PDB file of C-alpha atoms in Angstrom:
ATOM      1  CA  UNK A   1       0.000   0.000   0.000  1.00 50.00           C
ATOM      2  CA  UNK A   2       1.333   3.478  -0.857  1.00 48.00           C
ATOM      3  CA  UNK A   3       0.630   6.575   1.222  1.00 50.00           C
ATOM      4  CA  UNK A   4       1.527  10.093   0.039  1.00 47.00           C
ATOM      5  CA  UNK A   5       2.168  12.778   2.651  1.00 48.00           C
ATOM      6  CA  UNK A   6       3.315  16.363   2.107  1.00 47.00           C
ATOM      7  CA  UNK A   7       4.068  18.313   5.260  1.00 47.00           C
ATOM      8  CA  UNK A   8       3.516  22.068   5.725  1.00 45.00           C
ATOM      9  CA  UNK A   9       7.276  22.720   5.742  1.00 44.00           C
ATOM     10  CA  UNK A  10       7.631  21.079   2.322  1.00 44.00           C
ATOM     11  CA  UNK A  11       4.787  23.125   0.873  1.00 43.00           C
ATOM     12  CA  UNK A  12       6.380  26.355   2.126  1.00 41.00           C
ATOM     13  CA  UNK A  13       9.690  25.447   0.477  1.00 46.00           C
ATOM     14  CA  UNK A  14       7.938  24.626  -2.805  1.00 48.00           C
ATOM     15  CA  UNK A  15       6.294  28.077  -3.026  1.00 53.00           C
ATOM     16  CA  UNK A  16       8.993  30.676  -2.281  1.00 63.00           C
ATOM     17  CA  UNK A  17       8.043  34.280  -1.730  1.00 76.00           C
ATOM     18  CA  UNK A  18       7.993  36.571  -4.744  1.00 83.00           C
ATOM     19  CA  UNK A  19      10.738  39.194  -4.906  1.00 84.00           C
ATOM     20  CA  UNK A  20       9.573  42.763  -4.132  1.00 87.00           C
ATOM     21  CA  UNK A  21       7.553  43.995  -7.106  1.00 86.00           C
ATOM     22  CA  UNK A  22       8.947  47.537  -7.227  1.00 87.00           C
ATOM     23  CA  UNK A  23      12.526  46.283  -7.140  1.00 86.00           C
ATOM     24  CA  UNK A  24      11.860  43.807  -9.932  1.00 85.00           C
ATOM     25  CA  UNK A  25      10.162  46.438 -12.087  1.00 86.00           C
ATOM     26  CA  UNK A  26      13.231  48.638 -11.714  1.00 87.00           C
ATOM     27  CA  UNK A  27      15.572  45.739 -12.510  1.00 82.00           C
ATOM     28  CA  UNK A  28      13.671  44.682 -15.625  1.00 79.00           C
ATOM     29  CA  UNK A  29      13.317  48.282 -16.806  1.00 83.00           C
ATOM     30  CA  UNK A  30      17.038  48.719 -16.241  1.00 81.00           C
ATOM     31  CA  UNK A  31      17.737  45.595 -18.282  1.00 78.00           C
ATOM     32  CA  UNK A  32      15.801  46.949 -21.254  1.00 78.00           C
ATOM     33  CA  UNK A  33      17.422  50.384 -20.961  1.00 80.00           C
ATOM     34  CA  UNK A  34      20.901  48.855 -20.850  1.00 76.00           C
ATOM     35  CA  UNK A  35      19.974  46.858 -23.936  1.00 73.00           C
ATOM     36  CA  UNK A  36      18.842  49.936 -25.862  1.00 72.00           C
ATOM     37  CA  UNK A  37      21.628  52.303 -24.790  1.00 72.00           C
ATOM     38  CA  UNK A  38      24.266  49.586 -25.036  1.00 67.00           C
ATOM     39  CA  UNK A  39      23.402  49.006 -28.673  1.00 66.00           C
ATOM     40  CA  UNK A  40      23.597  52.730 -29.304  1.00 66.00           C
ATOM     41  CA  UNK A  41      27.076  52.813 -27.758  1.00 65.00           C
ATOM     42  CA  UNK A  42      28.291  50.532 -30.558  1.00 58.00           C
ATOM     43  CA  UNK A  43      27.314  52.927 -33.344  1.00 64.00           C
ATOM     44  CA  UNK A  44      29.761  54.895 -35.480  1.00 65.00           C
ATOM     45  CA  UNK A  45      31.656  51.929 -36.966  1.00 76.00           C
ATOM     46  CA  UNK A  46      30.073  51.823 -40.418  1.00 85.00           C
ATOM     47  CA  UNK A  47      33.142  50.801 -42.435  1.00 89.00           C
ATOM     48  CA  UNK A  48      34.117  48.087 -39.942  1.00 91.00           C
ATOM     49  CA  UNK A  49      30.531  46.815 -39.847  1.00 91.00           C
ATOM     50  CA  UNK A  50      30.489  46.282 -43.614  1.00 94.00           C
ATOM     51  CA  UNK A  51      33.921  44.621 -43.617  1.00 95.00           C
ATOM     52  CA  UNK A  52      32.704  42.204 -40.963  1.00 95.00           C
ATOM     53  CA  UNK A  53      29.526  41.584 -42.981  1.00 96.00           C
ATOM     54  CA  UNK A  54      31.555  40.467 -45.998  1.00 96.00           C
ATOM     55  CA  UNK A  55      33.607  38.173 -43.733  1.00 96.00           C
ATOM     56  CA  UNK A  56      30.527  36.586 -42.177  1.00 96.00           C
ATOM     57  CA  UNK A  57      28.949  36.069 -45.601  1.00 96.00           C
ATOM     58  CA  UNK A  58      32.130  34.359 -46.839  1.00 95.00           C
ATOM     59  CA  UNK A  59      32.385  32.215 -43.685  1.00 96.00           C
ATOM     60  CA  UNK A  60      28.843  30.979 -44.185  1.00 96.00           C
ATOM     61  CA  UNK A  61      29.574  29.964 -47.766  1.00 93.00           C
ATOM     62  CA  UNK A  62      32.747  28.183 -46.605  1.00 95.00           C
ATOM     63  CA  UNK A  63      30.758  26.355 -43.921  1.00 94.00           C
ATOM     64  CA  UNK A  64      28.081  25.538 -46.529  1.00 93.00           C
ATOM     65  CA  UNK A  65      25.307  26.979 -44.382  1.00 93.00           C
ATOM     66  CA  UNK A  66      21.925  27.375 -46.091  1.00 91.00           C
ATOM     67  CA  UNK A  67      21.491  30.464 -48.214  1.00 90.00           C
ATOM     68  CA  UNK A  68      19.420  33.169 -46.486  1.00 94.00           C
ATOM     69  CA  UNK A  69      17.896  33.896 -49.892  1.00 93.00           C
ATOM     70  CA  UNK A  70      16.118  30.523 -49.869  1.00 93.00           C
ATOM     71  CA  UNK A  71      14.218  31.455 -46.709  1.00 94.00           C
ATOM     72  CA  UNK A  72      13.426  34.918 -48.014  1.00 94.00           C
ATOM     73  CA  UNK A  73      12.099  33.397 -51.215  1.00 93.00           C
ATOM     74  CA  UNK A  74       9.365  31.687 -49.174  1.00 91.00           C
ATOM     75  CA  UNK A  75       8.264  35.044 -47.734  1.00 92.00           C
ATOM     76  CA  UNK A  76       8.318  36.849 -51.050  1.00 91.00           C
ATOM     77  CA  UNK A  77       5.750  34.485 -52.553  1.00 84.00           C
ATOM     78  CA  UNK A  78       3.001  36.576 -50.954  1.00 76.00           C
ATOM     79  CA  UNK A  79       2.778  40.167 -49.760  1.00 75.00           C
ATOM     80  CA  UNK A  80       0.642  39.204 -46.770  1.00 89.00           C
ATOM     81  CA  UNK A  81       3.175  36.690 -45.470  1.00 93.00           C
ATOM     82  CA  UNK A  82       6.121  39.067 -45.731  1.00 94.00           C
ATOM     83  CA  UNK A  83       4.160  41.838 -43.992  1.00 93.00           C
ATOM     84  CA  UNK A  84       3.259  39.393 -41.240  1.00 95.00           C
ATOM     85  CA  UNK A  85       6.945  38.496 -40.854  1.00 95.00           C
ATOM     86  CA  UNK A  86       7.941  42.174 -40.678  1.00 95.00           C
ATOM     87  CA  UNK A  87       5.272  42.779 -38.031  1.00 95.00           C
ATOM     88  CA  UNK A  88       6.418  39.768 -36.019  1.00 96.00           C
ATOM     89  CA  UNK A  89      10.013  41.010 -36.114  1.00 95.00           C
ATOM     90  CA  UNK A  90       9.044  44.548 -35.099  1.00 93.00           C
ATOM     91  CA  UNK A  91       6.318  43.909 -32.518  1.00 94.00           C
ATOM     92  CA  UNK A  92       6.796  40.536 -30.802  1.00 94.00           C
ATOM     93  CA  UNK A  93      10.408  40.709 -29.543  1.00 92.00           C
ATOM     94  CA  UNK A  94      10.059  42.956 -26.473  1.00 89.00           C
ATOM     95  CA  UNK A  95       6.423  42.281 -25.475  1.00 93.00           C
ATOM     96  CA  UNK A  96       6.835  38.499 -25.603  1.00 95.00           C
ATOM     97  CA  UNK A  97       9.882  38.630 -23.330  1.00 94.00           C
ATOM     98  CA  UNK A  98       8.175  41.034 -20.933  1.00 92.00           C
ATOM     99  CA  UNK A  99       5.027  38.903 -20.734  1.00 95.00           C
ATOM    100  CA  UNK A 100       7.213  35.842 -20.139  1.00 96.00           C
ATOM    101  CA  UNK A 101       8.866  37.504 -17.136  1.00 93.00           C
ATOM    102  CA  UNK A 102       5.541  38.758 -15.756  1.00 93.00           C
ATOM    103  CA  UNK A 103       3.969  35.311 -16.008  1.00 95.00           C
ATOM    104  CA  UNK A 104       6.904  33.645 -14.271  1.00 94.00           C
ATOM    105  CA  UNK A 105       6.894  36.297 -11.537  1.00 93.00           C
ATOM    106  CA  UNK A 106       3.263  35.504 -10.781  1.00 92.00           C
ATOM    107  CA  UNK A 107       3.221  31.723 -11.266  1.00 91.00           C
ATOM    108  CA  UNK A 108       6.757  30.552 -10.431  1.00 92.00           C
ATOM    109  CA  UNK A 109       8.951  33.088  -8.582  1.00 93.00           C
ATOM    110  CA  UNK A 110      11.933  30.738  -8.388  1.00 94.00           C
ATOM    111  CA  UNK A 111      11.941  30.300 -12.172  1.00 95.00           C
ATOM    112  CA  UNK A 112      11.432  34.030 -12.610  1.00 94.00           C
ATOM    113  CA  UNK A 113      14.608  34.876 -10.695  1.00 93.00           C
ATOM    114  CA  UNK A 114      16.536  32.296 -12.701  1.00 96.00           C
ATOM    115  CA  UNK A 115      15.188  33.533 -16.059  1.00 95.00           C
ATOM    116  CA  UNK A 116      15.862  37.162 -15.191  1.00 93.00           C
ATOM    117  CA  UNK A 117      19.476  36.358 -14.329  1.00 94.00           C
ATOM    118  CA  UNK A 118      19.934  34.366 -17.549  1.00 96.00           C
ATOM    119  CA  UNK A 119      18.477  37.126 -19.719  1.00 94.00           C
ATOM    120  CA  UNK A 120      20.561  39.803 -18.011  1.00 92.00           C
ATOM    121  CA  UNK A 121      23.776  37.806 -18.420  1.00 94.00           C
ATOM    122  CA  UNK A 122      22.996  36.908 -22.041  1.00 95.00           C
ATOM    123  CA  UNK A 123      22.212  40.538 -22.883  1.00 91.00           C
ATOM    124  CA  UNK A 124      25.411  41.775 -21.262  1.00 90.00           C
ATOM    125  CA  UNK A 125      27.521  39.268 -23.187  1.00 93.00           C
ATOM    126  CA  UNK A 126      25.751  40.187 -26.436  1.00 92.00           C
ATOM    127  CA  UNK A 127      26.392  43.898 -25.906  1.00 89.00           C
ATOM    128  CA  UNK A 128      30.103  43.182 -25.517  1.00 90.00           C
ATOM    129  CA  UNK A 129      30.063  41.398 -28.882  1.00 91.00           C
ATOM    130  CA  UNK A 130      28.137  44.280 -30.447  1.00 88.00           C
ATOM    131  CA  UNK A 131      30.977  46.605 -29.458  1.00 87.00           C
ATOM    132  CA  UNK A 132      33.789  44.231 -30.400  1.00 90.00           C
ATOM    133  CA  UNK A 133      32.263  43.151 -33.704  1.00 91.00           C
ATOM    134  CA  UNK A 134      29.913  45.677 -35.334  1.00 91.00           C
ATOM    135  CA  UNK A 135      28.108  43.897 -38.147  1.00 93.00           C
ATOM    136  CA  UNK A 136      25.872  45.161 -40.936  1.00 92.00           C
ATOM    137  CA  UNK A 137      22.812  42.920 -41.456  1.00 94.00           C
ATOM    138  CA  UNK A 138      22.420  41.080 -44.769  1.00 95.00           C
ATOM    139  CA  UNK A 139      19.655  43.464 -45.934  1.00 94.00           C
ATOM    140  CA  UNK A 140      22.300  46.230 -46.094  1.00 93.00           C
ATOM    141  CA  UNK A 141      24.934  44.139 -47.860  1.00 92.00           C
ATOM    142  CA  UNK A 142      24.628  44.386 -51.629  1.00 91.00           C
ATOM    143  CA  UNK A 143      26.587  41.177 -52.197  1.00 88.00           C
ATOM    144  CA  UNK A 144      23.820  39.074 -50.622  1.00 91.00           C
ATOM    145  CA  UNK A 145      21.213  40.094 -53.190  1.00 92.00           C
ATOM    146  CA  UNK A 146      18.587  40.118 -50.424  1.00 94.00           C
ATOM    147  CA  UNK A 147      15.631  42.471 -50.156  1.00 93.00           C
ATOM    148  CA  UNK A 148      15.116  44.809 -47.204  1.00 93.00           C
ATOM    149  CA  UNK A 149      11.562  43.578 -46.671  1.00 94.00           C
ATOM    150  CA  UNK A 150      10.854  46.132 -43.970  1.00 92.00           C
ATOM    151  CA  UNK A 151      11.486  49.094 -46.274  1.00 91.00           C
ATOM    152  CA  UNK A 152       9.852  47.542 -49.338  1.00 92.00           C
ATOM    153  CA  UNK A 153       6.749  45.977 -47.809  1.00 91.00           C
ATOM    154  CA  UNK A 154       6.614  47.450 -44.273  1.00 89.00           C
ATOM    155  CA  UNK A 155       6.397  47.789 -41.413  1.00 90.00           C
ATOM    156  CA  UNK A 156       9.965  48.537 -40.344  1.00 88.00           C
ATOM    157  CA  UNK A 157      11.590  49.589 -37.091  1.00 81.00           C
ATOM    158  CA  UNK A 158      14.631  51.189 -38.746  1.00 83.00           C
ATOM    159  CA  UNK A 159      15.294  54.475 -40.493  1.00 70.00           C
ATOM    160  CA  UNK A 160      16.445  54.684 -44.083  1.00 70.00           C
ATOM    161  CA  UNK A 161      19.880  56.009 -42.976  1.00 66.00           C
ATOM    162  CA  UNK A 162      21.482  53.258 -40.817  1.00 69.00           C
ATOM    163  CA  UNK A 163      24.526  55.334 -39.832  1.00 60.00           C
ATOM    164  CA  UNK A 164      22.348  58.080 -38.334  1.00 60.00           C
ATOM    165  CA  UNK A 165      19.546  55.958 -36.877  1.00 60.00           C
ATOM    166  CA  UNK A 166      18.777  57.420 -33.445  1.00 54.00           C
ATOM    167  CA  UNK A 167      16.304  54.700 -32.447  1.00 60.00           C
ATOM    168  CA  UNK A 168      18.369  51.551 -32.996  1.00 71.00           C
ATOM    169  CA  UNK A 169      21.861  50.428 -33.870  1.00 73.00           C
ATOM    170  CA  UNK A 170      21.485  48.679 -37.208  1.00 84.00           C
ATOM    171  CA  UNK A 171      25.093  47.469 -37.056  1.00 87.00           C
ATOM    172  CA  UNK A 172      24.508  45.229 -34.013  1.00 86.00           C
ATOM    173  CA  UNK A 173      23.503  42.051 -35.829  1.00 90.00           C
ATOM    174  CA  UNK A 174      25.956  39.719 -34.060  1.00 93.00           C
ATOM    175  CA  UNK A 175      24.592  37.949 -32.063  1.00 94.00           C
ATOM    176  CA  UNK A 176      20.843  37.932 -32.653  1.00 95.00           C
ATOM    177  CA  UNK A 177      19.131  38.738 -29.370  1.00 93.00           C
ATOM    178  CA  UNK A 178      15.825  38.200 -31.150  1.00 95.00           C
ATOM    179  CA  UNK A 179      16.792  34.531 -31.360  1.00 97.00           C
ATOM    180  CA  UNK A 180      18.570  34.381 -27.982  1.00 97.00           C
ATOM    181  CA  UNK A 181      15.657  35.825 -26.034  1.00 96.00           C
ATOM    182  CA  UNK A 182      13.109  33.726 -27.935  1.00 97.00           C
ATOM    183  CA  UNK A 183      14.987  30.514 -27.113  1.00 98.00           C
ATOM    184  CA  UNK A 184      15.168  31.530 -23.442  1.00 97.00           C
ATOM    185  CA  UNK A 185      11.420  32.214 -23.370  1.00 97.00           C
ATOM    186  CA  UNK A 186      10.776  28.699 -24.653  1.00 97.00           C
ATOM    187  CA  UNK A 187      13.306  27.102 -22.292  1.00 97.00           C
ATOM    188  CA  UNK A 188      11.886  28.986 -19.299  1.00 96.00           C
ATOM    189  CA  UNK A 189       8.273  28.075 -20.032  1.00 96.00           C
ATOM    190  CA  UNK A 190       9.148  24.430 -20.635  1.00 96.00           C
ATOM    191  CA  UNK A 191      11.050  24.321 -17.329  1.00 94.00           C
ATOM    192  CA  UNK A 192       8.313  26.057 -15.334  1.00 93.00           C
ATOM    193  CA  UNK A 193       5.288  24.147 -16.644  1.00 93.00           C
ATOM    194  CA  UNK A 194       4.216  20.504 -16.598  1.00 91.00           C
ATOM    195  CA  UNK A 195       1.734  20.281 -19.469  1.00 91.00           C
ATOM    196  CA  UNK A 196       2.456  17.686 -22.114  1.00 91.00           C
ATOM    197  CA  UNK A 197       1.910  20.494 -24.653  1.00 94.00           C
ATOM    198  CA  UNK A 198       4.689  22.677 -23.204  1.00 92.00           C
ATOM    199  CA  UNK A 199       7.130  21.641 -25.935  1.00 95.00           C
ATOM    200  CA  UNK A 200       5.054  23.654 -28.397  1.00 95.00           C
ATOM    201  CA  UNK A 201       6.740  26.747 -26.917  1.00 96.00           C
ATOM    202  CA  UNK A 202       9.661  25.840 -29.176  1.00 97.00           C
ATOM    203  CA  UNK A 203       7.574  27.192 -32.044  1.00 97.00           C
ATOM    204  CA  UNK A 204       8.357  30.704 -30.798  1.00 97.00           C
ATOM    205  CA  UNK A 205      12.145  30.545 -31.354  1.00 97.00           C
ATOM    206  CA  UNK A 206      11.669  28.564 -34.577  1.00 97.00           C
ATOM    207  CA  UNK A 207       9.287  31.205 -35.909  1.00 97.00           C
ATOM    208  CA  UNK A 208      11.657  33.953 -34.773  1.00 97.00           C
ATOM    209  CA  UNK A 209      14.548  32.286 -36.590  1.00 97.00           C
ATOM    210  CA  UNK A 210      12.493  32.002 -39.774  1.00 97.00           C
ATOM    211  CA  UNK A 211      11.490  35.671 -39.516  1.00 97.00           C
ATOM    212  CA  UNK A 212      14.913  37.193 -38.798  1.00 97.00           C
ATOM    213  CA  UNK A 213      16.505  35.225 -41.647  1.00 97.00           C
ATOM    214  CA  UNK A 214      13.671  35.719 -44.125  1.00 96.00           C
ATOM    215  CA  UNK A 215      13.499  39.483 -43.532  1.00 96.00           C
ATOM    216  CA  UNK A 216      17.299  39.697 -44.012  1.00 95.00           C
ATOM    217  CA  UNK A 217      17.855  41.210 -40.579  1.00 96.00           C
ATOM    218  CA  UNK A 218      20.281  38.481 -39.486  1.00 96.00           C
ATOM    219  CA  UNK A 219      22.709  35.877 -40.800  1.00 97.00           C
ATOM    220  CA  UNK A 220      22.576  32.235 -39.795  1.00 97.00           C
ATOM    221  CA  UNK A 221      25.771  32.765 -37.789  1.00 97.00           C
ATOM    222  CA  UNK A 222      24.069  35.495 -35.743  1.00 97.00           C
ATOM    223  CA  UNK A 223      21.556  32.912 -34.532  1.00 97.00           C
ATOM    224  CA  UNK A 224      24.212  30.228 -33.998  1.00 97.00           C
ATOM    225  CA  UNK A 225      26.312  32.538 -31.823  1.00 97.00           C
ATOM    226  CA  UNK A 226      23.236  33.633 -29.842  1.00 97.00           C
ATOM    227  CA  UNK A 227      22.282  30.033 -29.043  1.00 98.00           C
ATOM    228  CA  UNK A 228      25.902  29.191 -28.149  1.00 97.00           C
ATOM    229  CA  UNK A 229      26.074  32.158 -25.763  1.00 97.00           C
ATOM    230  CA  UNK A 230      22.769  31.172 -24.170  1.00 97.00           C
ATOM    231  CA  UNK A 231      24.000  27.613 -23.702  1.00 97.00           C
ATOM    232  CA  UNK A 232      27.073  28.858 -21.831  1.00 97.00           C
ATOM    233  CA  UNK A 233      24.923  31.121 -19.662  1.00 97.00           C
ATOM    234  CA  UNK A 234      22.496  28.297 -18.852  1.00 96.00           C
ATOM    235  CA  UNK A 235      25.423  26.150 -17.752  1.00 96.00           C
ATOM    236  CA  UNK A 236      26.749  28.931 -15.504  1.00 95.00           C
ATOM    237  CA  UNK A 237      23.402  30.084 -14.061  1.00 93.00           C
ATOM    238  CA  UNK A 238      21.975  27.010 -12.418  1.00 88.00           C
ATOM    239  CA  UNK A 239      18.319  26.299 -13.087  1.00 86.00           C
ATOM    240  CA  UNK A 240      15.982  25.583 -10.161  1.00 86.00           C
ATOM    241  CA  UNK A 241      15.247  21.926  -9.524  1.00 73.00           C
ATOM    242  CA  UNK A 242      11.967  20.209 -10.133  1.00 54.00           C
ATOM    243  CA  UNK A 243       9.356  20.801  -7.482  1.00 49.00           C
ATOM    244  CA  UNK A 244       9.586  18.029  -4.950  1.00 46.00           C
ATOM    245  CA  UNK A 245       6.676  15.595  -5.004  1.00 43.00           C
ATOM    246  CA  UNK A 246       4.770  14.146  -2.091  1.00 38.00           C
ATOM    247  CA  UNK A 247       6.523  11.858   0.344  1.00 41.00           C
ATOM    248  CA  UNK A 248       5.960   8.247  -0.675  1.00 38.00           C
ATOM    249  CA  UNK A 249       5.964   5.563   1.979  1.00 40.00           C
ATOM    250  CA  UNK A 250       5.354   1.904   1.300  1.00 43.00           C
ATOM    251  CA  UNK A 251       3.619  -0.180   3.910  1.00 43.00           C
ATOM    252  CA  UNK A 252       1.209  -3.025   4.328  1.00 46.00           C
ATOM    253  CA  UNK A 253      -2.023  -3.327   6.279  1.00 48.00           C
ATOM    254  CA  UNK A 254      -2.170  -3.813  10.011  1.00 46.00           C
ATOM    255  CA  UNK A 255      -0.727  -1.143  12.299  1.00 45.00           C
ATOM    256  CA  UNK A 256      -1.950   2.472  12.329  1.00 47.00           C
ATOM    257  CA  UNK A 257       0.744   5.115  12.337  1.00 44.00           C
ATOM    258  CA  UNK A 258       0.607   8.450  14.141  1.00 44.00           C
ATOM    259  CA  UNK A 259      -0.084  10.139  10.757  1.00 47.00           C
ATOM    260  CA  UNK A 260      -3.388   8.358  10.351  1.00 46.00           C
ATOM    261  CA  UNK A 261      -2.334   5.746   7.801  1.00 48.00           C
ATOM    262  CA  UNK A 262      -2.350   2.034   8.403  1.00 46.00           C
ATOM    263  CA  UNK A 263       1.251   0.848   8.377  1.00 47.00           C
ATOM    264  CA  UNK A 264       2.797  -2.584   8.878  1.00 45.00           C
ATOM    265  CA  UNK A 265       4.539  -5.240   6.914  1.00 47.00           C
ATOM    266  CA  UNK A 266       8.117  -5.736   5.776  1.00 48.00           C
ATOM    267  CA  UNK A 267       8.357  -2.381   3.962  1.00 45.00           C
ATOM    268  CA  UNK A 268       7.819  -0.400   7.170  1.00 43.00           C
ATOM    269  CA  UNK A 269      11.180  -1.172   8.685  1.00 45.00           C
ATOM    270  CA  UNK A 270      12.871   0.659   5.764  1.00 44.00           C
ATOM    271  CA  UNK A 271      10.871   3.493   4.290  1.00 43.00           C
ATOM    272  CA  UNK A 272       8.479   4.207   7.159  1.00 40.00           C
ATOM    273  CA  UNK A 273      11.106   3.950   9.876  1.00 41.00           C
ATOM    274  CA  UNK A 274      13.278   6.430   7.993  1.00 42.00           C
ATOM    275  CA  UNK A 275      10.374   8.778   7.301  1.00 41.00           C
ATOM    276  CA  UNK A 276       9.069   8.980  10.884  1.00 42.00           C
ATOM    277  CA  UNK A 277      11.513   8.867  13.812  1.00 44.00           C
ATOM    278  CA  UNK A 278      10.521   6.217  16.249  1.00 42.00           C
ATOM    279  CA  UNK A 279       8.116   4.601  13.819  1.00 43.00           C
ATOM    280  CA  UNK A 280       9.972   1.295  13.880  1.00 43.00           C
ATOM    281  CA  UNK A 281       9.519   1.005  17.633  1.00 44.00           C
ATOM    282  CA  UNK A 282       5.896   2.064  17.342  1.00 45.00           C
ATOM    283  CA  UNK A 283       4.848  -0.464  14.771  1.00 46.00           C
ATOM    284  CA  UNK A 284       6.800  -3.548  15.816  1.00 50.00           C
ATOM    285  CA  UNK A 285       4.297  -6.208  16.926  1.00 53.00           C
ATOM    286  CA  UNK A 286       4.594  -7.396  20.541  1.00 54.00           C
ATOM    287  CA  UNK A 287       5.908 -10.948  20.983  1.00 56.00           C
ATOM    288  CA  UNK A 288       3.253 -13.553  21.673  1.00 54.00           C
ATOM    289  CA  UNK A 289       3.348 -15.212  25.150  1.00 51.00           C
ATOM    290  CA  UNK A 290       5.080 -18.554  25.250  1.00 51.00           C
ATOM    291  CA  UNK A 291       2.930 -21.698  25.491  1.00 49.00           C
ATOM    292  CA  UNK A 292       3.744 -25.240  26.624  1.00 46.00           C
ATOM    293  CA  UNK A 293       1.555 -28.172  25.712  1.00 46.00           C
ATOM    294  CA  UNK A 294      -1.140 -25.723  24.634  1.00 47.00           C
ATOM    295  CA  UNK A 295      -1.382 -24.189  28.184  1.00 46.00           C
ATOM    296  CA  UNK A 296      -0.055 -20.689  28.879  1.00 47.00           C
ATOM    297  CA  UNK A 297       2.789 -20.678  31.464  1.00 44.00           C
ATOM    298  CA  UNK A 298       1.105 -17.909  33.395  1.00 44.00           C
ATOM    299  CA  UNK A 299      -1.919 -20.158  33.909  1.00 44.00           C
ATOM    300  CA  UNK A 300       0.046 -23.163  35.120  1.00 45.00           C
ATOM    301  CA  UNK A 301       2.194 -21.107  37.499  1.00 45.00           C
ATOM    302  CA  UNK A 302       5.369 -22.706  36.155  1.00 45.00           C
ATOM    303  CA  UNK A 303       8.298 -20.355  35.783  1.00 46.00           C
ATOM    304  CA  UNK A 304      10.111 -20.477  32.422  1.00 44.00           C
TER     305      UNK A 304
END
């Protein structure tokens, strides 16, 4: 027979207190501001960005990676699809990540703290690469033959003059934080939920990858480097363990324990005795009185 028991102390450990809301709002807002201003700090390297773009394009051909033009060709078959992809690229990136953090904060505080640390570390590492390796996206590189779908079909988040864009650094393609953050959203939701459908969250990073490549905003290597960086961060920032299940104790019928369950049998000496101090003494059956010739010794008056 199997009895499941979860004590109050275990339940308290399984549901840790949420971090202070105001502090977390300031931290997350700070993360997004660092992201925006950090990318702006890497501007002003136009010539170097285009030299690096030619190198990346040549590296991809040497590595025989798929041609970005093949993916873009799928989008260009219909104006509606390419406009949808441009909208997804422009609109989904920040809100999806913010909603992910809000949901974790409310439903699983321990996973929220972990995800926030991972995203902050990943973003910091990406900003360092943005400064060290400014990179023009493939839509700005004539040699790729790709179309700037945002400018041609709309909508777009970038100005027509990349070198003077005051809203975004268009030369910060390496690595792709669109892909890095999307993968982390999927990983975090899969780790924090138990539904058998949770693996469908992987559609978010897969869709993001299709969009950033098809709209010519990123190279394949931008996505590869982003996933590699995230992998290193996930190794360094330890994920919370699975929520502990109920205590399982095996026993047989016969003796009632102090927790209300009926406990006896050979399994009690191991699992039950370890689970409840003193349980072994409590549940051991008393020895039967000795008998001789079918007559109890106490009745005959004979000493043993």
